[in-house]
Coordinates of C-alpha atoms in Angstrom, one line a residue:
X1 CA 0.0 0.0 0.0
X2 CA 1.0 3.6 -1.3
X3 CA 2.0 5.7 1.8
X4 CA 0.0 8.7 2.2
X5 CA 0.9 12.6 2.4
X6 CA 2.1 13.5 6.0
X7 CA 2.9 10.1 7.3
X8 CA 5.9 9.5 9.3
X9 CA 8.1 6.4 8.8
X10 CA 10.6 5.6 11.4
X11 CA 9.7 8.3 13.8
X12 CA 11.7 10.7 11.3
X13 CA 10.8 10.8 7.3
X14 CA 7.6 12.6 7.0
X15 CA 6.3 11.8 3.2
X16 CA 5.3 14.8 1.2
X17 CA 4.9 13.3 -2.3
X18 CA 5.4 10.4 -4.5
X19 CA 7.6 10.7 -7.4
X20 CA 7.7 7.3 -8.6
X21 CA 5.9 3.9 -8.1
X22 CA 6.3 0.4 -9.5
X23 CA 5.6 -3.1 -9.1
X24 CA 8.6 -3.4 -6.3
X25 CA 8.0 -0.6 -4.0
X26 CA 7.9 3.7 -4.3
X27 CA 10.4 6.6 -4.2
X28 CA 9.1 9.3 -2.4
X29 CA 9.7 12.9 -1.8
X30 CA 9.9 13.1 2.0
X31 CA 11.1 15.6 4.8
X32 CA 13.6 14.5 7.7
X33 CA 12.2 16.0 10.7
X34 CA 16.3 16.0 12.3
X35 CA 17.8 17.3 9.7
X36 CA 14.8 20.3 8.5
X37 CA 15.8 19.0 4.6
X38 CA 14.1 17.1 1.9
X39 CA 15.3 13.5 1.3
X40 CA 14.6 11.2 -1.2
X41 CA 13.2 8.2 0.2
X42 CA 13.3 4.7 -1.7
X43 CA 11.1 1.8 -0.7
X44 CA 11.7 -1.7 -1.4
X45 CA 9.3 -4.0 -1.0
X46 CA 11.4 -7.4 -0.5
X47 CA 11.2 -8.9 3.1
X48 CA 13.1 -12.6 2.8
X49 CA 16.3 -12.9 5.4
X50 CA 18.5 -13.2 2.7
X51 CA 17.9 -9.8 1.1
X52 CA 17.2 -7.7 4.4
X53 CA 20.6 -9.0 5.2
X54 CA 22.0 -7.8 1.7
X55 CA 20.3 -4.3 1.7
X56 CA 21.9 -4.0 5.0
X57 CA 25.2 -4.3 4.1
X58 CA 25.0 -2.6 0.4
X59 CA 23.3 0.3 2.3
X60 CA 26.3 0.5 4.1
X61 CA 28.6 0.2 1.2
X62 CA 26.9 2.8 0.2
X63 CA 27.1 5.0 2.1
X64 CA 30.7 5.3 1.9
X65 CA 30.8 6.4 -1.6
X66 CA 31.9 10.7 -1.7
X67 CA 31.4 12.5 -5.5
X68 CA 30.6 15.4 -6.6
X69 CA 27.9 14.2 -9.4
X70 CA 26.1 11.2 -6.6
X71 CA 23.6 12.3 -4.4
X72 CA 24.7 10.3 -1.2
X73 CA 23.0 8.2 1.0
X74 CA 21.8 9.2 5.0
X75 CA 20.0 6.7 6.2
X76 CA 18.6 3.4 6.0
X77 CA 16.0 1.3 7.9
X78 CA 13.8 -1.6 7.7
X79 CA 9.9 -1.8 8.7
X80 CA 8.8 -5.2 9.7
X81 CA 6.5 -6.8 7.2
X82 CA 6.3 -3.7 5.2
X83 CA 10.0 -3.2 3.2
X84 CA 13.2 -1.8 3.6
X85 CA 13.9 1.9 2.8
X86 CA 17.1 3.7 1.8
X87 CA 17.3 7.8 2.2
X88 CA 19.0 9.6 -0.5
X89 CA 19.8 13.4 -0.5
X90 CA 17.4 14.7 -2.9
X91 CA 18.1 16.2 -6.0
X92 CA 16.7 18.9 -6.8
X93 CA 16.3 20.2 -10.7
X94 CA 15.3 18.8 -13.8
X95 CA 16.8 15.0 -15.9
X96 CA 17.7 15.6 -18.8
X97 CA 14.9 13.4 -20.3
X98 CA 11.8 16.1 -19.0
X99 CA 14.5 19.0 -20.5
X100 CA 14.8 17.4 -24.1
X101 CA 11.2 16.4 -24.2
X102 CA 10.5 20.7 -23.5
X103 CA 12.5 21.4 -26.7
X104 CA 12.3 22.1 -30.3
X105 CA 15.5 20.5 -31.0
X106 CA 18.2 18.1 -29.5
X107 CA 20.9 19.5 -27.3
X108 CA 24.4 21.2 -28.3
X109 CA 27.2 19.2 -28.5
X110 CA 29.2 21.4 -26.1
X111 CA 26.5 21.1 -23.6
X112 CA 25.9 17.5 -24.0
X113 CA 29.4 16.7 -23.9
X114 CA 30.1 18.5 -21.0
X115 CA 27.1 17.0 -19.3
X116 CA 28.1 13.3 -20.3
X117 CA 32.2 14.4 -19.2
X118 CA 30.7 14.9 -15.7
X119 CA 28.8 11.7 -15.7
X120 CA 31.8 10.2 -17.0
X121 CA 33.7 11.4 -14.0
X122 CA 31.1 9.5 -11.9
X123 CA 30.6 6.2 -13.3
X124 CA 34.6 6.0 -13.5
X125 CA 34.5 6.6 -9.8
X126 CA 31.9 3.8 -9.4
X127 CA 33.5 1.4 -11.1
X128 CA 36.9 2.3 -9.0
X129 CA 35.4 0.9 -6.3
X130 CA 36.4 -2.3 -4.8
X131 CA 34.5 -4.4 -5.7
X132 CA 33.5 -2.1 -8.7
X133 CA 29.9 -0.7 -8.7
X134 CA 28.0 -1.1 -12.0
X135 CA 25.0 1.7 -12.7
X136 CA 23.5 -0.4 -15.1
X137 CA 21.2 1.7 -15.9
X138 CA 23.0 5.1 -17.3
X139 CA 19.7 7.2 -19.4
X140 CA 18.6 11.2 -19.9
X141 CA 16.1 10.0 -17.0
X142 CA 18.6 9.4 -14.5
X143 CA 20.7 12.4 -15.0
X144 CA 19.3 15.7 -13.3
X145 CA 20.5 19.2 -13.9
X146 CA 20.7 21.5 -10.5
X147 CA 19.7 24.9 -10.8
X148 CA 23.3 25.9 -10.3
X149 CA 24.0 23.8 -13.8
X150 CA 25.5 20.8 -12.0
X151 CA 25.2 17.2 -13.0
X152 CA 24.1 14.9 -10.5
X153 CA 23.8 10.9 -11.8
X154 CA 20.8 9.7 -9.7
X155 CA 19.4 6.1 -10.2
X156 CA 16.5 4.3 -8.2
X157 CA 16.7 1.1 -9.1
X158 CA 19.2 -1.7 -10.1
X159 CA 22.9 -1.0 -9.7
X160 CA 24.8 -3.9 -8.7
X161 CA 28.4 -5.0 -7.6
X162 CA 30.0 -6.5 -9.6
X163 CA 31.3 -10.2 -9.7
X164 CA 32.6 -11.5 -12.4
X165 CA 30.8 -14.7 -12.2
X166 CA 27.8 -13.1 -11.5
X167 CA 25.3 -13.4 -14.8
X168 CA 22.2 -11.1 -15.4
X169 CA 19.3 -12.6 -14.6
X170 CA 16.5 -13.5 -17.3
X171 CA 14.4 -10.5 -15.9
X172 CA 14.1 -7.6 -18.0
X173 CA 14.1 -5.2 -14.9
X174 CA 17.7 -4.5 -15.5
X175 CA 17.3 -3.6 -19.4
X176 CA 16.0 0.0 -20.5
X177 CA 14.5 0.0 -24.5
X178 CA 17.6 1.8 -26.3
X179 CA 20.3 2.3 -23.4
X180 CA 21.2 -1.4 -22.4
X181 CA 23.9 -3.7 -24.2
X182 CA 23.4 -7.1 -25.7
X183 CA 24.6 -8.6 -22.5
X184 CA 22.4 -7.3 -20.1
X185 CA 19.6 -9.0 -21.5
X186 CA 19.3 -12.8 -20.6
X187 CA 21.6 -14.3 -18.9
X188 CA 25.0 -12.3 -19.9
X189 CA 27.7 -11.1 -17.5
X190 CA 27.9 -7.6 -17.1
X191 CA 30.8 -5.3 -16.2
X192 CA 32.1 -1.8 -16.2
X193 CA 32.1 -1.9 -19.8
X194 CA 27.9 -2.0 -20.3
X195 CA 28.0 1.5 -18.6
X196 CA 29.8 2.4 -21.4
X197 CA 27.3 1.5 -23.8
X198 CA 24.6 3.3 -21.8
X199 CA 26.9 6.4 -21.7
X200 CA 26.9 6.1 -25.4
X201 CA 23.6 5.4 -26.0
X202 CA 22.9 8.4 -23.7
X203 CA 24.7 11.1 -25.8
X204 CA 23.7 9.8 -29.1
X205 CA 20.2 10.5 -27.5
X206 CA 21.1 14.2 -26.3
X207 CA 22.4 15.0 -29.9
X208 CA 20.2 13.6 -31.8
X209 CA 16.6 13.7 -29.8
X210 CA 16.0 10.0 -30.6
X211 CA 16.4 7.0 -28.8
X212 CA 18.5 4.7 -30.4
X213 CA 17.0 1.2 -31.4
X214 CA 17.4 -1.3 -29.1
X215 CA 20.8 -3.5 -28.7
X216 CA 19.6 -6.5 -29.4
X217 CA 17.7 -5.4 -32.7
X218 CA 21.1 -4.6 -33.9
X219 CA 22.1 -8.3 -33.9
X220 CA 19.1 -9.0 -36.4
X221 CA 20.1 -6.6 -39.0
X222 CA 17.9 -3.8 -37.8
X223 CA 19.7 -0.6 -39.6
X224 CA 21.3 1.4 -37.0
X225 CA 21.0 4.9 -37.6
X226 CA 24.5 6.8 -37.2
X227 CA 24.7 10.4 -35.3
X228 CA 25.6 12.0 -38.5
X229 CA 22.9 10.3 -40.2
X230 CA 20.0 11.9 -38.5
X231 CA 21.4 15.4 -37.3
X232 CA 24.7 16.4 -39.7
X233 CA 26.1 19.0 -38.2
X234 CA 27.5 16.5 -35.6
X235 CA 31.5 16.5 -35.8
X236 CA 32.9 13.3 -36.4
X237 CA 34.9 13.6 -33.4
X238 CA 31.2 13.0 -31.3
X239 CA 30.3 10.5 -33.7
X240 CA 33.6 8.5 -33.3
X241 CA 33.2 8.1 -29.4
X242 CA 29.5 7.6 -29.5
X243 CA 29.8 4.8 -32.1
X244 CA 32.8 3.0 -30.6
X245 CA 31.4 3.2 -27.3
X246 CA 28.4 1.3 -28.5
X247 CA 29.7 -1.6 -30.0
X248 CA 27.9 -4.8 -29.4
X249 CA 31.1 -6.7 -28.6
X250 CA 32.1 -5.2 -25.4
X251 CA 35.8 -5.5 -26.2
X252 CA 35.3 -3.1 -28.9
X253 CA 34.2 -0.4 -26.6
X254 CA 36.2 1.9 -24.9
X255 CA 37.4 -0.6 -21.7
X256 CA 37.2 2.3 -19.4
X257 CA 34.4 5.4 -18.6
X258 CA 37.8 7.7 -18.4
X259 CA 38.4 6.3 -22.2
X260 CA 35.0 7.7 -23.2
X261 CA 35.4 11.1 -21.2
X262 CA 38.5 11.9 -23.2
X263 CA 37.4 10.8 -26.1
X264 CA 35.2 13.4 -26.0
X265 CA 37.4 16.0 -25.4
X266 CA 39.2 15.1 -28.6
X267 CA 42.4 13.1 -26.4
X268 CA 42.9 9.6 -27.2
X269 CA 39.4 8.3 -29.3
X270 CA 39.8 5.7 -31.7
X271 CA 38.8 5.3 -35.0
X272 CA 36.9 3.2 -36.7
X273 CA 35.8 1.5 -40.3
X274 CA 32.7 1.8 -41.6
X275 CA 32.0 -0.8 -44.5
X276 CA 29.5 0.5 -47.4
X277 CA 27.4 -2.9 -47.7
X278 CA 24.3 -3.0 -49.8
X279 CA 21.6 -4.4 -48.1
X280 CA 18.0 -5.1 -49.3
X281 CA 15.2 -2.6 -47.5
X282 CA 14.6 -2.8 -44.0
X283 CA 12.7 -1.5 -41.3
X284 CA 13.6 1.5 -39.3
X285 CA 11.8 1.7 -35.5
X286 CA 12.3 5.0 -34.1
X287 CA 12.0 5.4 -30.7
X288 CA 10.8 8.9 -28.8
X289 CA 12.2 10.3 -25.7
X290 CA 9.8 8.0 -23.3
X291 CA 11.5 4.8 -24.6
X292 CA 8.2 3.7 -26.8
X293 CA 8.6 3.1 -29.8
X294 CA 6.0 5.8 -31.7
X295 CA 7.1 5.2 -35.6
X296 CA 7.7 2.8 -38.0
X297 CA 9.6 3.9 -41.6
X298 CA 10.7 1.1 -44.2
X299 CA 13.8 2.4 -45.9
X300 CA 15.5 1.1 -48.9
X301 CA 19.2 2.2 -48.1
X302 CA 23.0 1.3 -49.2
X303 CA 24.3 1.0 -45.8
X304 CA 27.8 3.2 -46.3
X305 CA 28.8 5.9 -43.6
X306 CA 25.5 8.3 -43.9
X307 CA 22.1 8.0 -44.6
X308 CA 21.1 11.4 -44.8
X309 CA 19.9 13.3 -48.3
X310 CA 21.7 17.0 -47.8
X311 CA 19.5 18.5 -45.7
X312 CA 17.3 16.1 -44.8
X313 CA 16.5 15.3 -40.8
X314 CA 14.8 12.1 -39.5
X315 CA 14.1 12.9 -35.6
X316 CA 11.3 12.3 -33.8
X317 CA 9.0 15.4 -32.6
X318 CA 9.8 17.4 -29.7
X319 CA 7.9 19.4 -27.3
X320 CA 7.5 23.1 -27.7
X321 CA 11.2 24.5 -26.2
X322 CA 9.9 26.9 -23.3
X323 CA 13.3 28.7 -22.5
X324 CA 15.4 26.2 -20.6
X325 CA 18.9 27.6 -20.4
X326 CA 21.9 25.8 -19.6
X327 CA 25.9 26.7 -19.6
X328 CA 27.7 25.7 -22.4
X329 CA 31.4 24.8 -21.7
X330 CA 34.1 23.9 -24.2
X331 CA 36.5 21.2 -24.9
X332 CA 38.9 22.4 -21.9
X333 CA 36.4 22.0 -19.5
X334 CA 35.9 18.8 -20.9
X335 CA 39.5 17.5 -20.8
X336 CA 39.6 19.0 -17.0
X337 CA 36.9 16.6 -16.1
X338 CA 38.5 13.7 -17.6
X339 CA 42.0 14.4 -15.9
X340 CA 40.2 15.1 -12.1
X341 CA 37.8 11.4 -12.8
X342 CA 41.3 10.0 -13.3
X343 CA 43.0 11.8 -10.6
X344 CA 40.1 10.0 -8.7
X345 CA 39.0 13.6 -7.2
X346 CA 35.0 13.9 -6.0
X347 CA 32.6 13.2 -2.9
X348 CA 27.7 11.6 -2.8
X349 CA 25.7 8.3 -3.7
X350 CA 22.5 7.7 -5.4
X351 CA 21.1 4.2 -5.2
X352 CA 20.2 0.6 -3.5
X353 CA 22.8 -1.7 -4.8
X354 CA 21.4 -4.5 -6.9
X355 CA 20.3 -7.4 -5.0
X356 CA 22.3 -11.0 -6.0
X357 CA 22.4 -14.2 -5.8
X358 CA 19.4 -15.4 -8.6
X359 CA 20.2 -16.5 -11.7
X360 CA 18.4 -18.5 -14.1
X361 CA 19.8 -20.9 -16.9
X362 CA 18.5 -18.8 -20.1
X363 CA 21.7 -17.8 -22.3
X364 CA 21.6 -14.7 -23.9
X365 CA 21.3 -16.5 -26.9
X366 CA 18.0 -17.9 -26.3
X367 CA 16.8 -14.6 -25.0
X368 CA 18.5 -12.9 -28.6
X369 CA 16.2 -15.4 -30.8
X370 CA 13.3 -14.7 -28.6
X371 CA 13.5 -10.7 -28.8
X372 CA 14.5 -11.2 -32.4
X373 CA 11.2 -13.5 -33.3
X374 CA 9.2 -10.4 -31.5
X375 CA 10.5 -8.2 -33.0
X376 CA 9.6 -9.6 -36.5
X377 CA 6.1 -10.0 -35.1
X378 CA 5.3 -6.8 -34.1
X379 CA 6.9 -5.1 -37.0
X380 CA 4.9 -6.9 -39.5
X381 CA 1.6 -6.2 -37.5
X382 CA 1.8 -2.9 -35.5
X383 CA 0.2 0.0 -37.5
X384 CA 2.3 3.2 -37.8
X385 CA 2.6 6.7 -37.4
X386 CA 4.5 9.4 -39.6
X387 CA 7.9 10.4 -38.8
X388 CA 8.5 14.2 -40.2
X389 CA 10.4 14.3 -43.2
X390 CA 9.2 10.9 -44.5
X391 CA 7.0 10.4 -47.1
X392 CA 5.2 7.9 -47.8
X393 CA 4.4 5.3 -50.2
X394 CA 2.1 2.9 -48.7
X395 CA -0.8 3.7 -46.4
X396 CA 0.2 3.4 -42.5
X397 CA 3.6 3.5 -43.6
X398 CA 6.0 5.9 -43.9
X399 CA 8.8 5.4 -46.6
X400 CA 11.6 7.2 -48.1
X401 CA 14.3 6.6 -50.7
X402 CA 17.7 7.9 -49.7
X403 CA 21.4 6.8 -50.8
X404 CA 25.1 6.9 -49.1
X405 CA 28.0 7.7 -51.0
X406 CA 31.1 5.3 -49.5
X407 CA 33.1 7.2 -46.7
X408 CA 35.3 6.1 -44.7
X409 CA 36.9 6.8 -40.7
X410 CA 39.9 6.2 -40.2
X411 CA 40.0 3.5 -37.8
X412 CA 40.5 -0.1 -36.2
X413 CA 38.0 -3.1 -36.8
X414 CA 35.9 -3.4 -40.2
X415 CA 32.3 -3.7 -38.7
X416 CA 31.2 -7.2 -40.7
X417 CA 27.8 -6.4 -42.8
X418 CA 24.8 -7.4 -40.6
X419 CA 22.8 -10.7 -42.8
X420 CA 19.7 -10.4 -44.1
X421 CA 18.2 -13.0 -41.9
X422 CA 17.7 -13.3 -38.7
X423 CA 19.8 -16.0 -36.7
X424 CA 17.6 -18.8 -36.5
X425 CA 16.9 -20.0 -32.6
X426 CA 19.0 -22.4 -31.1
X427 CA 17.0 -25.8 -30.9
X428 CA 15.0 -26.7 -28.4
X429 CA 12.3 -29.3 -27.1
X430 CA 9.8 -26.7 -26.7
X431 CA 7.6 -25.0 -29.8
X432 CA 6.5 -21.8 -28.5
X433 CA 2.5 -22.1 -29.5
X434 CA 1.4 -19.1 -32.4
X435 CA 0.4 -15.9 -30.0
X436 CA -2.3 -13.4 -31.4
X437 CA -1.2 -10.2 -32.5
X438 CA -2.6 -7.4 -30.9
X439 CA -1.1 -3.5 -30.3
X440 CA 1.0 -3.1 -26.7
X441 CA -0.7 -0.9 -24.4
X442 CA -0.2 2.9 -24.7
X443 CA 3.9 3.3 -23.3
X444 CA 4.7 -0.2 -22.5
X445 CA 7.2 -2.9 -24.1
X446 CA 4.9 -5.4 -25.8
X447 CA 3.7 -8.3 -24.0
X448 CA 5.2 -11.6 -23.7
X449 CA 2.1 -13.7 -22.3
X450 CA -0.8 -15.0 -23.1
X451 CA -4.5 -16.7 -21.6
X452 CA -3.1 -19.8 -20.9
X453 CA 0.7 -19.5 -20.7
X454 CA 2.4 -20.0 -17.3
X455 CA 5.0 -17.4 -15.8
X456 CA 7.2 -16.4 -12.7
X457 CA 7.8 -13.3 -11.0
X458 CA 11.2 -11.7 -12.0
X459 CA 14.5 -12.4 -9.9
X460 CA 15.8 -9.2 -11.1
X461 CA 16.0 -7.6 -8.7
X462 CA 14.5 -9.9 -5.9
X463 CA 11.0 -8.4 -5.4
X464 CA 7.6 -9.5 -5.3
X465 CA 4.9 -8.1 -7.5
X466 CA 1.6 -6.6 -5.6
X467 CA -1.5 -8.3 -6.6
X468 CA -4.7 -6.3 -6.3
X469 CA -9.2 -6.7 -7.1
X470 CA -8.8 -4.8 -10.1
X471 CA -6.4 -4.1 -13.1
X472 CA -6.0 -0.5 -11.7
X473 CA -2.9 0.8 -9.4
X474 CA -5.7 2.3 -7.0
X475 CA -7.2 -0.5 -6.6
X476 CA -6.8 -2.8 -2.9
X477 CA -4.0 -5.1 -2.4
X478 CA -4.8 -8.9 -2.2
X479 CA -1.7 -10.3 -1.4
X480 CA 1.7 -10.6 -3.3
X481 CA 3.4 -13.1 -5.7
X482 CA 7.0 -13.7 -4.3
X483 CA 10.4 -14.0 -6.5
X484 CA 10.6 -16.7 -8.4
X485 CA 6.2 -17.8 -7.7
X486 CA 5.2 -19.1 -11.1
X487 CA 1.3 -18.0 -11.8
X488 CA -1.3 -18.9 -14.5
X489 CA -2.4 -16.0 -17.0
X490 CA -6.3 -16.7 -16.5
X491 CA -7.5 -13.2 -18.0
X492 CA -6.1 -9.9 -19.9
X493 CA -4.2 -8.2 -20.8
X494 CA -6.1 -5.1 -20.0
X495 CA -4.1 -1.7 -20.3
X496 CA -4.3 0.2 -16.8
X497 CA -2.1 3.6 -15.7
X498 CA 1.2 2.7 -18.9
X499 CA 1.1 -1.0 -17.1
X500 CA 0.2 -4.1 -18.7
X501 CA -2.0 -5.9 -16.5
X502 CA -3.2 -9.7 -16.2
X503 CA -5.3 -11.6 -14.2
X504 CA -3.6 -14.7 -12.3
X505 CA -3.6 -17.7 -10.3
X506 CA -0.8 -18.5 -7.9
X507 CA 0.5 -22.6 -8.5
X508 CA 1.9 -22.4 -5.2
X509 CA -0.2 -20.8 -2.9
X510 CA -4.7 -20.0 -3.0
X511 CA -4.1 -16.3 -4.3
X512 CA -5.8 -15.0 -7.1
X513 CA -5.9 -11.2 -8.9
X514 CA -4.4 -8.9 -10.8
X515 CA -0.9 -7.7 -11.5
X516 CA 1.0 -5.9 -13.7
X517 CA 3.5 -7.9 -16.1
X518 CA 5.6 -4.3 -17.1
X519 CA 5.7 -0.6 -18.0
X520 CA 7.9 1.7 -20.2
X521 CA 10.6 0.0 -19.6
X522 CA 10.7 -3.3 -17.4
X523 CA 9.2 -7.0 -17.4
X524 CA 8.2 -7.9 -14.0
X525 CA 7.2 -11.5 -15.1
X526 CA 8.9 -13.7 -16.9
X527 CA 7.4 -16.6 -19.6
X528 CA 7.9 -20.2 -18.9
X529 CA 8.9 -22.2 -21.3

């Protein structure tokens, strides 16, 4: 149950608002009566021994952590048989997701790589910890601008130490549409170097407006639109690092976020070659500021360096700019960032450490063939809407010709020309039965269940799901499906507050509701095969 307006927890945090509320718990805008200052207060909803021990001692570790650009942590505490809450300085100011979304256009590159310099500075400190601390979930949405023009890299969710046995688990908590690498998707290991990726993904967003297609797509032949491609005027010094930092193979990245920061400032980035491949017409999804996916454009194109006609733009609408101003700072600024991140200068923290010790035996292969095989499906079924600067050619879809002469960076590895066909599914005993189509629900990922089909609640991170009377977040609490409970889809899905919701029967215990299977950007249960 939501915590009301004025209510006290632990005799100290008096709750003044909620910012933010999922199928695991709430962040909350509250006031600490001691210290007369607003606090960010996250809830998590998980109660088992095991993880009240382990948000104990990540708390802790925590706590410790002193930079610049991380809000740090005051206070933690644990409410019998309601959750475990962690208090966070609270940031106050704007992510740079809300900002971008307010504008006409996509950022500057001189504020955008100052921003992502600072960030930079951050996650290198994170992963200099010991163990090394992995964000793991580096977006616009987690990245807040003070009113003094600092960067702050906040994050309420599912940052993790890092192991390096220590796979991803199946559940698509830990993945965000556009930001996350191949290997954080099934049951990959993650390290320092997926940040990079999201830092990446993150500027490419910031300088273009759109969200760049999802990882995995990539693998499938998707055609990944470059920088340049879509806005330009972008130099090919921002391009280079963006690109190379979001290579699929995670030894092709930059190894380190210091790497990516001087990149940036024009020290040290690395070329790369770009191989002009013709390629037969494919589908472009384009992806808006929220993460959903609002366009679909089939492109004949020769896949060389650029895909741009001169003059020609492909972004996704933006809001109606209303005046925000930010500093710009130039490329020594920039290189001072880099040298203090690797200095290892700073001081603050921002979230609840990930929560281990579940993993399931997917691969990331089987999980790659599955997204793939979705993919297809909802491409060849979802109707579309037009993308400005597109015309179009057949009804509910928006087409345009355009070439690429053959251009080349100078560089390292030739990228090998994505295939025409999909990589067919490793084999297996189960035959997944046909699924209807049908359209996802209004800012959700598309769903992965059916009437029927059998599921369990996500082990990433460790959480149970609420279930409640009604498919409606307002709606009274019956009970709640534990990690790892596998359920029965008896009814839905029924779209309910940007959640897809299904009604369900426990196998393991007499409860029976609704609950949400995901948002905008997570899974919260998982198919069985």
């Amino acid at each position: 149950m939501a915590h009301s307006t004025g209510q006290i927890l632990n005799n100290r945090y008096r709750i003044v608002s909620l910012i933010a509320q999922g199928g695991f718990g709430a962040i909350y805008r509250a006031w600490d009566m001691n210290l007369n200052s607003p606090v960010a207060l996250k809830e998590n909803l998980s109660s088992t021994t095991a993880s009240l021990r382990q948000f104990t001692f990540e708390a802790q570790l925590l706590a410790k952590l002193k930079h610049e650009n991380l809000p740090y942590v005051i206070d933690h505490f644990i409410l019998p048989d309601q959750g475990q809450y962690l208090v966070m300085e609270f940031v106050e100011g704007k992510d740079l997701q809300a900002i971008l979304e307010e504008r006409s256009s996509p950022f500057s590159e001189a504020e955008a790589r100052d921003w992502l310099s600072q960030v930079s500075s951050a996650v290198s400190y994170l992963h200099a910890q010991s163990p090394p601390i992995i964000h793991r979930d580096i977006k616009p949405a987690n990245i807040k601008i003070t009113s003094n023009g600092k960067v702050m890299l906040v994050d309420f969710g599912i940052a993790k130490v890092y192991k390096p046995t220590q796979h991803t688990t199946v559940g698509a908590k830990a993945v965000t549409k556009g930001y996350s690498p191949p290997e954080q998707y099934g049951g990959g290991i993650t390290d320092a170097r997926s940040d990079i990726y999201s830092l990446g993904a993150t500027l490419y967003t910031l300088v273009t407006g759109i969200v760049p297609i999802e990882s995995v797509n990539r693998h499938m032949g998707v055609v990944f639109l470059h920088p340049r491609e879509i806005v330009p005027d972008i130099s090919t010094q921002t391009e280079i690092a963006i690109l190379k930092a979001m290579e699929l193979n995670p030894d092709e990245r930059y190894q380190t976020a210091d790497q990516f920061c001087m990149a940036l400032s024009g020290q040290g980035a690395t070329g790369r070659t770009i191989k002009t491949v013709s390629e037969a017409p494919r589908t472009i999804r384009a992806q808006s500021m929220s993460g959903r996916e609002p366009a679909l454009a089939s492109v004949p194109v020769d896949r060389g360096p650029y895909l741009h006609a001169p003059g020609q733009v492909i972004r996704v609408p933006l809001r109606k700019k209303r005046g925000q101003k930010i500093t710009i700072s130039g490329a020594l600024v920039l290189m001072s960032v880099c040298i203090l991140a690797i200095l290892g200068l700073g001081g603050g923290l921002y979230s609840l450490v990930y929560l281990q010790g579940y993993v399931t035996p997917t691969s990331t292969r089987d999980l790659l063939a599955l997204t793939s095989t979705e993919l297809a499906r909802i491409i060849g079924s979802a109707p579309t809407t037009g993308v400005p600067g597109l015309t179009s050619a057949t009804p509910g879809l928006q087409t345009s010709t355009v070439s690429r002469s053959p251009t080349q960076i100078p560089s390292e590895t030739p990228i090998p020309a994505p295939s025409d066909s999909p990589t067919p599914p490793p084999s297996s005993t189960h035959t997944p039965e046909p699924r209807p189509t049908w359209i996802p629900c209004a800012g959700t990922y598309p769903s992965r269940l059916n009437v029927g089909d059998r599921a369990f609640v996500s082990t990433d991170p460790p959480l149970p799901n609420r279930v409640r009377t009604l498919p409606d977040p307002e709606s009274p609490i019956t009970g709640y499906l534990d990690v790892s409970e596998k359920i029965e889809i008896l009814e839905g899905p029924v779209c309910s507050a940007t959640w897809i919701w299904w009604r369900v029967r426990s196998l393991e215990k007499n409860l029976t509701g609704w609950t949400a299977e995901g948002d905008a950007e997570n899974y919260w249960l998982v198919p069985l095969p």
